[in-house]
């Protein structure tokens, strides 16, 4: 009898741990919420408190996978994903005080955690105002926060657990996963075991790729843009004749000539006011905030580091020198935060989701006064992914309408991991918005991580790269059905 009594008390305590965070109602939504939701703070350190918003699955929440979502930046809020990509609600575009159900919401099939990280982003705060963030601090504090989440929701520790994210989440997600996997291997991690990760249109470090400091990012960017109809054929031919793309791909520091950069600037002028994050969509930039950085503490909008100046080779002198872009033309970074800002800056909404006023106008990429970020991880394919692919499911995906972190980048680094191909490049399918079945959702290649093992074990990793046809930088925003199918495939360890 004593044993049953203790079990009953433990169950009551577990329920009580998260009950204060339960959202009982939301402004703009009439009646009960579609599924239980919780919002509050997770302890990431003695001083760091990260805001989370948890939405239970519509299908068997007691056993459904748990998915944690991270947006990028660095410095952009994961409530961007909540309201614009895969959360349960959309905000009425004509009335920011009203909510509507999103058709392709991820909590149809998953328990969803939206974490505003790192500290100082969105509603997350530091009690000692320490907002000097970097890749390593962010990974450590994200791990601590998720361990705290599973203290609040211990009943979910038995479920599959995935971490997903996009853009600079290409650094956040794998480094977070690395912290957990290492903690699992040395038995110090106390949260749910990590099943896998999915990284969309992601950065890979300071030394390589589109977010790195060398000319390799220029190669990936323009390999993508020169495949569009935005630049004249004659100019494309002149660029390809002048630019030493082979050297740029190898990240040689002086790979690009002055003439090459001049031609790229000419092409940039031709491209014009095109949305970097969605080259076939509109370009709208609106933070939804009327106050400026100097009186709000809000940092400028961005979703990835801006392109560095080019290091160019002057053929006449044989010397290398830096040359910035000489034309302020396209593609442009266009971020429309107006709807989410209009909703989340309402004091009644803040009260409903149990957050404190951040002291500045909340926007998709808004941060606390004094916030800064230093990228400290140079090369994730070399330093982090080998551990991950051996221990968990790893899915790298790219929307093919994105010029910010185009598929040319992630396709190349995944191929250069040096793993044998298990399943060669092929289409994967989904059911379209119109109900048409077996439509091409994108393309996939699967790599063999067995390293000579005869058979994969139940706990072995996996490694796949896929494209998502019609997906922008924020894939679920323009390819929602494809994204939900991608999630279902991942949950069921189903190959694309």
Coordinates of C-alpha atoms in Angstrom, one line a residue:
X1 CA 0.0 0.0 0.0
X2 CA 2.9 2.3 0.8
X3 CA 4.4 1.8 -2.7
X4 CA 1.1 2.7 -4.4
X5 CA 0.8 5.8 -2.2
X6 CA 4.3 7.0 -3.1
X7 CA 3.6 6.4 -6.8
X8 CA 0.4 8.5 -6.5
X9 CA 2.3 11.3 -4.8
X10 CA 5.0 11.2 -7.5
X11 CA 2.4 11.5 -10.2
X12 CA 0.7 14.4 -8.4
X13 CA 4.1 16.2 -8.0
X14 CA 4.9 15.7 -11.7
X15 CA 1.6 17.3 -12.7
X16 CA 2.1 20.1 -10.3
X17 CA 5.6 20.9 -11.7
X18 CA 4.2 22.4 -14.9
X19 CA 0.7 23.3 -13.9
X20 CA 1.6 26.9 -13.0
X21 CA 2.7 27.4 -16.6
X22 CA -0.6 26.2 -18.2
X23 CA -2.2 28.8 -20.5
X24 CA -5.8 29.0 -19.6
X25 CA -6.9 31.3 -22.4
X26 CA -5.3 33.4 -25.2
X27 CA -6.4 36.8 -26.4
X28 CA -7.7 36.5 -30.0
X29 CA -8.9 32.9 -29.4
X30 CA -12.5 32.1 -28.3
X31 CA -13.1 29.1 -26.1
X32 CA -10.8 26.3 -24.9
X33 CA -7.4 25.9 -26.6
X34 CA -7.3 23.0 -29.2
X35 CA -4.8 21.1 -27.0
X36 CA -3.2 22.0 -23.6
X37 CA -0.5 24.6 -23.9
X38 CA 2.1 25.8 -21.4
X39 CA 4.4 28.9 -21.3
X40 CA 6.9 30.1 -18.8
X41 CA 10.6 30.0 -18.1
X42 CA 13.2 27.2 -18.0
X43 CA 16.3 27.6 -15.9
X44 CA 19.4 27.6 -18.1
X45 CA 22.0 28.8 -15.5
X46 CA 22.0 30.6 -12.2
X47 CA 21.1 33.8 -14.0
X48 CA 19.7 32.8 -17.5
X49 CA 16.0 32.1 -17.9
X50 CA 14.8 30.9 -21.3
X51 CA 11.2 31.4 -22.3
X52 CA 9.4 28.3 -23.7
X53 CA 6.0 27.7 -25.2
X54 CA 4.9 24.0 -25.2
X55 CA 1.9 22.7 -27.2
X56 CA 0.7 19.2 -26.7
X57 CA 0.1 16.9 -29.7
X58 CA -3.3 16.3 -31.1
X59 CA -2.5 12.7 -31.6
X60 CA -1.7 10.6 -28.5
X61 CA 0.3 13.2 -26.6
X62 CA 1.3 10.6 -24.0
X63 CA 3.3 8.8 -26.7
X64 CA 3.9 11.3 -29.5
X65 CA 7.4 12.4 -30.2
X66 CA 8.6 15.6 -28.5
X67 CA 10.1 18.2 -30.9
X68 CA 12.1 21.3 -29.8
X69 CA 12.2 24.1 -32.4
X70 CA 14.9 26.8 -32.7
X71 CA 15.0 29.7 -35.1
X72 CA 18.3 31.2 -35.9
X73 CA 19.8 34.7 -36.4
X74 CA 21.8 34.5 -34.4
X75 CA 19.4 36.4 -32.2
X76 CA 16.0 35.6 -33.7
X77 CA 13.1 34.3 -31.7
X78 CA 11.7 30.8 -32.0
X79 CA 8.2 32.4 -31.8
X80 CA 8.9 33.2 -35.4
X81 CA 8.4 29.5 -36.1
X82 CA 5.4 29.4 -33.8
X83 CA 3.5 32.1 -35.6
X84 CA 4.8 32.0 -39.1
X85 CA 5.9 28.4 -39.8
X86 CA 4.7 25.4 -37.8
X87 CA 3.0 26.4 -34.6
X88 CA -0.7 25.8 -33.8
X89 CA -1.9 29.3 -34.7
X90 CA -1.6 31.9 -37.4
X91 CA -2.2 35.6 -36.7
X92 CA -4.9 37.3 -38.8
X93 CA -3.1 39.5 -41.3
X94 CA -5.8 42.1 -41.2
X95 CA -6.3 42.1 -37.4
X96 CA -3.3 41.3 -35.3
X97 CA -5.5 40.7 -32.3
X98 CA -7.1 37.5 -33.8
X99 CA -5.8 34.0 -34.0
X100 CA -6.7 31.2 -36.5
X101 CA -5.7 27.5 -36.7
X102 CA -2.8 26.7 -39.0
X103 CA -3.7 23.8 -41.3
X104 CA -0.3 22.2 -41.4
X105 CA 0.7 22.6 -37.7
X106 CA 3.4 20.3 -36.4
X107 CA 1.5 19.6 -33.2
X108 CA -0.9 17.5 -35.2
X109 CA 1.7 14.7 -34.7
X110 CA 4.2 16.0 -32.1
X111 CA 4.5 17.6 -28.7
X112 CA 6.1 20.9 -29.7
X113 CA 8.5 23.0 -27.6
X114 CA 9.4 26.5 -28.9
X115 CA 12.4 27.8 -27.0
X116 CA 13.5 31.5 -27.2
X117 CA 17.2 31.1 -27.2
X118 CA 19.9 32.3 -26.5
X119 CA 19.3 34.3 -23.4
X120 CA 18.3 37.9 -24.2
X121 CA 16.3 37.0 -27.3
X122 CA 12.6 37.6 -27.2
X123 CA 11.2 37.1 -23.7
X124 CA 14.2 35.3 -22.4
X125 CA 16.2 37.2 -19.8
X126 CA 19.3 37.2 -17.6
X127 CA 18.9 38.3 -14.0
X128 CA 22.3 39.9 -14.0
X129 CA 22.0 41.4 -17.5
X130 CA 24.8 39.2 -18.9
X131 CA 23.9 39.1 -22.6
X132 CA 27.3 38.3 -24.1
X133 CA 26.4 35.1 -25.9
X134 CA 28.4 32.7 -28.1
X135 CA 28.0 29.2 -29.6
X136 CA 29.4 27.3 -26.6
X137 CA 27.4 29.2 -24.0
X138 CA 24.2 28.8 -26.0
X139 CA 24.7 25.0 -26.4
X140 CA 25.4 24.6 -22.6
X141 CA 22.4 26.7 -21.6
X142 CA 20.1 25.0 -24.1
X143 CA 21.0 21.7 -22.6
X144 CA 20.3 22.9 -19.1
X145 CA 17.0 24.4 -20.2
X146 CA 15.8 21.1 -21.8
X147 CA 16.8 19.2 -18.7
X148 CA 14.7 21.6 -16.7
X149 CA 11.8 21.1 -19.2
X150 CA 11.9 17.3 -18.5
X151 CA 11.8 18.1 -14.7
X152 CA 8.5 20.0 -15.4
X153 CA 7.3 17.3 -17.8
X154 CA 8.9 14.0 -16.6
X155 CA 6.1 11.9 -18.2
X156 CA 7.6 12.8 -21.7
X157 CA 11.1 11.4 -20.9
X158 CA 10.0 8.1 -22.4
X159 CA 9.0 9.6 -25.7
X160 CA 11.2 10.1 -28.8
X161 CA 12.9 13.5 -28.6
X162 CA 14.0 15.5 -31.6
X163 CA 15.7 19.0 -32.0
X164 CA 14.8 20.9 -35.1
X165 CA 15.7 24.4 -36.4
X166 CA 16.8 26.5 -39.3
X167 CA 19.3 29.2 -40.5
X168 CA 21.8 30.0 -37.7
X169 CA 20.0 27.1 -36.0
X170 CA 22.4 25.2 -38.2
X171 CA 24.9 26.0 -35.4
X172 CA 22.5 26.0 -32.5
X173 CA 20.9 22.6 -33.2
X174 CA 24.0 20.4 -33.8
X175 CA 26.0 22.0 -30.9
X176 CA 23.0 21.5 -28.6
X177 CA 22.7 17.9 -29.8
X178 CA 26.5 17.4 -29.2
X179 CA 26.0 18.6 -25.6
X180 CA 23.3 16.0 -25.1
X181 CA 25.0 13.1 -26.9
X182 CA 28.2 13.7 -24.8
X183 CA 26.0 13.9 -21.7
X184 CA 24.3 10.6 -22.6
X185 CA 27.7 8.9 -23.2
X186 CA 29.1 10.1 -19.9
X187 CA 25.8 9.6 -18.0
X188 CA 25.5 13.3 -16.9
X189 CA 22.5 14.2 -19.1
X190 CA 19.1 14.0 -17.2
X191 CA 16.6 14.8 -20.0
X192 CA 14.9 12.5 -22.5
X193 CA 17.4 10.6 -24.7
X194 CA 17.9 12.4 -28.0
X195 CA 16.5 10.5 -31.0
X196 CA 17.5 12.9 -33.8
X197 CA 17.9 16.3 -35.3
X198 CA 16.7 18.2 -38.4
X199 CA 18.5 21.3 -39.6
X200 CA 17.0 23.5 -42.3
X201 CA 19.0 25.9 -44.6
X202 CA 21.7 26.0 -41.9
X203 CA 25.0 27.6 -41.3
X204 CA 28.0 25.3 -40.5
X205 CA 30.6 27.5 -38.8
X206 CA 33.0 30.4 -39.2
X207 CA 35.5 28.8 -41.5
X208 CA 33.3 27.4 -44.3
X209 CA 30.1 27.8 -46.3
X210 CA 27.7 30.6 -46.8
X211 CA 28.2 31.9 -43.2
X212 CA 32.0 31.6 -43.2
X213 CA 34.4 34.4 -43.8
X214 CA 36.0 33.2 -47.0
X215 CA 35.0 33.3 -50.7
X216 CA 33.5 29.8 -50.5
X217 CA 30.2 31.4 -49.5
X218 CA 30.3 33.6 -52.5
X219 CA 30.7 30.5 -54.7
X220 CA 27.6 28.9 -53.1
X221 CA 25.6 32.0 -53.3
X222 CA 26.3 32.8 -57.0
X223 CA 26.2 29.2 -58.1
X224 CA 22.6 29.3 -56.9
X225 CA 21.7 32.8 -58.2
X226 CA 23.3 32.2 -61.6
X227 CA 20.9 29.3 -62.1
X228 CA 17.9 31.6 -62.0
X229 CA 16.3 33.8 -64.6
X230 CA 17.3 37.0 -62.7
X231 CA 20.5 37.7 -64.6
X232 CA 21.1 38.0 -68.3
X233 CA 22.8 35.2 -70.2
X234 CA 25.6 37.4 -71.4
X235 CA 26.4 38.5 -67.9
X236 CA 26.3 35.0 -66.5
X237 CA 28.8 33.9 -69.2
X238 CA 31.1 36.8 -68.4
X239 CA 31.0 36.0 -64.7
X240 CA 31.7 32.4 -65.2
X241 CA 34.6 33.2 -67.5
X242 CA 36.2 35.7 -65.1
X243 CA 35.5 34.3 -61.7
X244 CA 37.8 31.5 -60.5
X245 CA 35.0 29.4 -59.0
X246 CA 37.3 26.4 -58.4
X247 CA 39.5 28.4 -56.2
X248 CA 36.6 30.0 -54.4
X249 CA 35.0 26.6 -53.7
X250 CA 38.3 25.6 -52.0
X251 CA 38.0 28.8 -49.9
X252 CA 41.3 30.2 -51.2
X253 CA 41.6 33.6 -49.6
X254 CA 42.3 35.6 -52.8
X255 CA 40.3 33.6 -55.2
X256 CA 38.2 36.4 -56.7
X257 CA 39.5 39.1 -58.9
X258 CA 38.5 42.8 -58.9
X259 CA 36.9 42.2 -62.3
X260 CA 34.9 39.2 -60.9
X261 CA 33.5 41.2 -58.0
X262 CA 32.7 44.1 -60.3
X263 CA 30.6 41.7 -62.5
X264 CA 28.9 40.2 -59.4
X265 CA 27.9 43.7 -58.3
X266 CA 26.5 44.3 -61.8
X267 CA 24.5 41.1 -61.5
X268 CA 23.3 42.2 -58.0
X269 CA 22.0 45.4 -59.6
X270 CA 20.1 43.3 -62.2
X271 CA 18.6 41.1 -59.5
X272 CA 17.3 44.1 -57.6
X273 CA 14.7 44.1 -54.8
X274 CA 14.3 40.3 -54.5
X275 CA 13.7 38.6 -51.2
X276 CA 16.9 36.8 -50.1
X277 CA 14.9 34.3 -48.0
X278 CA 12.2 33.7 -50.7
X279 CA 13.4 34.5 -54.2
X280 CA 9.9 33.9 -55.7
X281 CA 8.0 35.8 -53.0
X282 CA 7.4 39.4 -52.0
X283 CA 10.0 41.4 -50.2
X284 CA 8.4 43.1 -47.2
X285 CA 10.5 44.4 -44.2
X286 CA 8.5 45.5 -41.2
X287 CA 9.6 44.9 -37.6
X288 CA 6.2 45.9 -36.4
X289 CA 7.9 48.3 -33.9
X290 CA 7.8 52.1 -34.1
X291 CA 10.7 52.6 -31.6
X292 CA 14.2 52.5 -32.8
X293 CA 17.3 50.7 -31.5
X294 CA 18.6 53.7 -29.5
X295 CA 15.5 53.9 -27.3
X296 CA 14.5 50.3 -27.2
X297 CA 17.6 48.3 -26.9
X298 CA 16.5 46.3 -29.9
X299 CA 19.2 45.1 -32.2
X300 CA 18.9 45.4 -36.0
X301 CA 17.0 42.7 -37.8
X302 CA 19.0 39.8 -39.3
X303 CA 18.8 36.1 -39.8
X304 CA 22.3 35.2 -40.7
X305 CA 25.5 37.2 -40.6
X306 CA 25.8 39.7 -43.5
X307 CA 28.1 38.7 -46.3
X308 CA 31.7 39.7 -45.6
X309 CA 33.7 42.0 -47.9
X310 CA 35.3 40.1 -50.8
X311 CA 39.0 39.4 -50.7
X312 CA 40.0 40.0 -54.3
X313 CA 43.1 39.6 -56.5
X314 CA 44.3 42.5 -58.5
X315 CA 45.8 41.0 -61.7
X316 CA 47.7 44.2 -62.5
X317 CA 49.7 44.4 -59.2
X318 CA 49.4 40.8 -58.1
X319 CA 48.3 42.0 -54.7
X320 CA 45.2 41.0 -52.7
X321 CA 42.9 43.6 -51.2
X322 CA 39.5 43.8 -49.7
X323 CA 36.6 45.1 -51.8
X324 CA 33.1 45.5 -50.4
X325 CA 30.0 45.4 -52.6
X326 CA 29.8 48.6 -54.4
X327 CA 26.1 48.5 -55.1
X328 CA 23.4 48.1 -52.4
X329 CA 21.2 45.9 -54.6
X330 CA 19.7 42.4 -54.4
X331 CA 18.9 40.0 -53.1
X332 CA 17.7 41.9 -50.0
X333 CA 17.2 40.6 -46.5
X334 CA 13.4 41.0 -46.0
X335 CA 11.9 40.2 -42.6
X336 CA 8.2 40.9 -41.9
X337 CA 7.6 40.7 -38.2
X338 CA 4.5 43.0 -38.0
X339 CA 1.8 40.4 -37.2
X340 CA 3.8 38.7 -34.4
X341 CA 5.0 42.0 -33.0
X342 CA 1.5 43.4 -33.0
X343 CA 0.2 40.3 -31.1
X344 CA 3.0 39.7 -28.6
X345 CA 3.5 43.3 -27.5
X346 CA 0.0 43.3 -26.1
X347 CA 0.3 43.3 -22.3
X348 CA -2.7 40.9 -22.1
X349 CA -0.9 38.4 -24.3
X350 CA 2.2 38.7 -22.1
X351 CA 0.1 38.0 -19.0
X352 CA -1.6 35.0 -20.7
X353 CA 1.7 33.4 -21.5
X354 CA 3.3 34.2 -18.2
X355 CA 6.2 36.3 -19.4
X356 CA 7.6 39.5 -18.2
X357 CA 7.8 42.6 -20.4
X358 CA 11.2 42.5 -22.0
X359 CA 11.6 46.3 -21.7
X360 CA 11.7 46.7 -25.5
X361 CA 9.5 46.1 -28.5
X362 CA 9.3 42.3 -29.1
X363 CA 10.1 41.6 -32.8
X364 CA 11.2 38.4 -34.6
X365 CA 14.9 39.4 -34.3
X366 CA 14.8 41.7 -31.3
X367 CA 17.2 41.4 -28.4
X368 CA 17.8 42.9 -24.9
X369 CA 20.0 46.0 -24.5
X370 CA 23.6 45.0 -24.4
X371 CA 23.0 41.7 -26.3
X372 CA 25.9 40.5 -28.4
X373 CA 26.8 37.2 -30.1
X374 CA 30.2 35.7 -31.0
X375 CA 30.4 32.7 -33.4
X376 CA 32.9 30.3 -31.8
X377 CA 32.5 27.1 -33.8
X378 CA 34.7 27.0 -37.0
X379 CA 33.7 23.8 -38.7
X380 CA 30.8 21.6 -37.6
X381 CA 31.1 19.0 -40.4
X382 CA 34.6 18.3 -39.2
X383 CA 34.2 18.8 -35.5
X384 CA 30.6 17.9 -34.5
X385 CA 28.7 15.9 -37.2
X386 CA 30.9 12.8 -37.1
X387 CA 29.8 12.2 -33.5
X388 CA 26.2 12.9 -34.2
X389 CA 25.7 10.7 -37.3
X390 CA 27.0 7.7 -35.4
X391 CA 24.6 8.2 -32.5
X392 CA 21.4 9.8 -33.7
X393 CA 19.3 10.4 -36.8
X394 CA 20.6 13.5 -38.7
X395 CA 18.5 15.1 -41.4
X396 CA 19.8 18.2 -43.3
X397 CA 17.2 19.9 -45.4
X398 CA 17.1 22.9 -47.7
X399 CA 14.2 24.8 -49.3
X400 CA 15.1 25.5 -52.9
X401 CA 13.7 29.0 -53.0
X402 CA 16.4 30.3 -50.5
X403 CA 19.3 32.5 -51.6
X404 CA 20.4 33.2 -48.0
X405 CA 21.7 29.7 -47.2
X406 CA 21.1 27.9 -50.6
X407 CA 21.0 24.2 -51.1
X408 CA 24.3 24.5 -53.0
X409 CA 26.1 25.0 -49.7
X410 CA 24.5 22.1 -47.7
X411 CA 24.5 19.7 -50.6
X412 CA 28.2 20.2 -50.9
X413 CA 29.3 19.8 -47.2
X414 CA 27.1 16.8 -46.7
X415 CA 28.7 15.1 -49.7
X416 CA 32.2 16.1 -48.5
X417 CA 31.8 14.3 -45.2
X418 CA 33.3 11.4 -47.2
X419 CA 30.6 8.8 -46.3
X420 CA 29.5 6.3 -48.9
X421 CA 26.2 6.8 -50.6
X422 CA 23.6 4.3 -49.5
X423 CA 20.7 5.6 -51.6
X424 CA 21.6 7.9 -54.6
X425 CA 19.9 11.1 -55.4
X426 CA 16.1 10.6 -56.0
X427 CA 12.8 12.3 -55.6
X428 CA 10.8 12.0 -52.4
X429 CA 7.0 12.5 -52.4
X430 CA 4.1 14.0 -50.5
X431 CA 0.4 14.7 -50.9
X432 CA -0.1 18.3 -52.2
X433 CA -2.4 21.0 -50.8
X434 CA -4.9 20.1 -53.5
X435 CA -4.9 16.5 -52.4
X436 CA -2.9 15.1 -55.3
X437 CA -0.9 12.1 -54.1
X438 CA 2.7 11.1 -54.9
X439 CA 3.8 14.6 -55.8
X440 CA 7.6 15.4 -55.8
X441 CA 8.4 17.1 -52.6
X442 CA 12.1 17.5 -53.3
X443 CA 15.1 15.3 -53.7
X444 CA 17.1 13.1 -51.3
X445 CA 20.4 11.3 -50.8
X446 CA 21.1 9.0 -47.9
X447 CA 24.6 8.2 -46.7
X448 CA 25.9 5.0 -45.1
X449 CA 27.2 5.6 -41.6
X450 CA 27.7 1.9 -40.7
X451 CA 31.5 2.2 -41.1
X452 CA 31.9 -1.5 -42.0
X453 CA 29.2 -2.8 -39.6
X454 CA 27.2 -5.6 -41.1
X455 CA 23.9 -4.3 -39.8
X456 CA 22.6 -1.1 -38.2
X457 CA 21.6 -1.5 -34.6
X458 CA 18.4 -0.1 -33.2
X459 CA 20.3 2.8 -31.7
X460 CA 22.6 3.6 -34.7
X461 CA 22.5 7.0 -36.4
X462 CA 21.6 8.0 -39.9
X463 CA 22.5 10.8 -42.2
X464 CA 20.4 12.2 -45.1
X465 CA 20.3 15.4 -47.1
X466 CA 17.1 16.5 -48.8
X467 CA 15.8 19.5 -50.7
X468 CA 12.2 20.7 -50.3
X469 CA 10.7 21.9 -53.5
X470 CA 9.1 25.3 -53.1
X471 CA 10.6 25.8 -49.6
X472 CA 11.9 29.3 -48.7
X473 CA 14.6 29.9 -46.0
X474 CA 11.8 29.2 -43.5
X475 CA 10.7 26.0 -45.2
X476 CA 7.3 25.4 -43.5
X477 CA 6.1 28.9 -44.5
X478 CA 5.9 28.1 -48.2
X479 CA 6.0 24.3 -48.3
X480 CA 3.8 23.4 -45.3
X481 CA 2.6 20.0 -46.5
X482 CA 6.1 18.9 -47.6
X483 CA 7.5 20.0 -44.2
X484 CA 4.9 18.0 -42.3
X485 CA 5.5 14.9 -44.4
X486 CA 9.3 15.4 -43.7
X487 CA 8.5 15.4 -40.0
X488 CA 6.4 12.2 -40.3
X489 CA 9.2 10.5 -42.2
X490 CA 11.7 11.5 -39.6
X491 CA 9.5 10.3 -36.7
X492 CA 9.1 6.9 -38.3
X493 CA 12.7 6.5 -39.3
X494 CA 11.3 6.3 -42.8
X495 CA 13.8 7.0 -45.6
X496 CA 12.9 9.7 -48.1

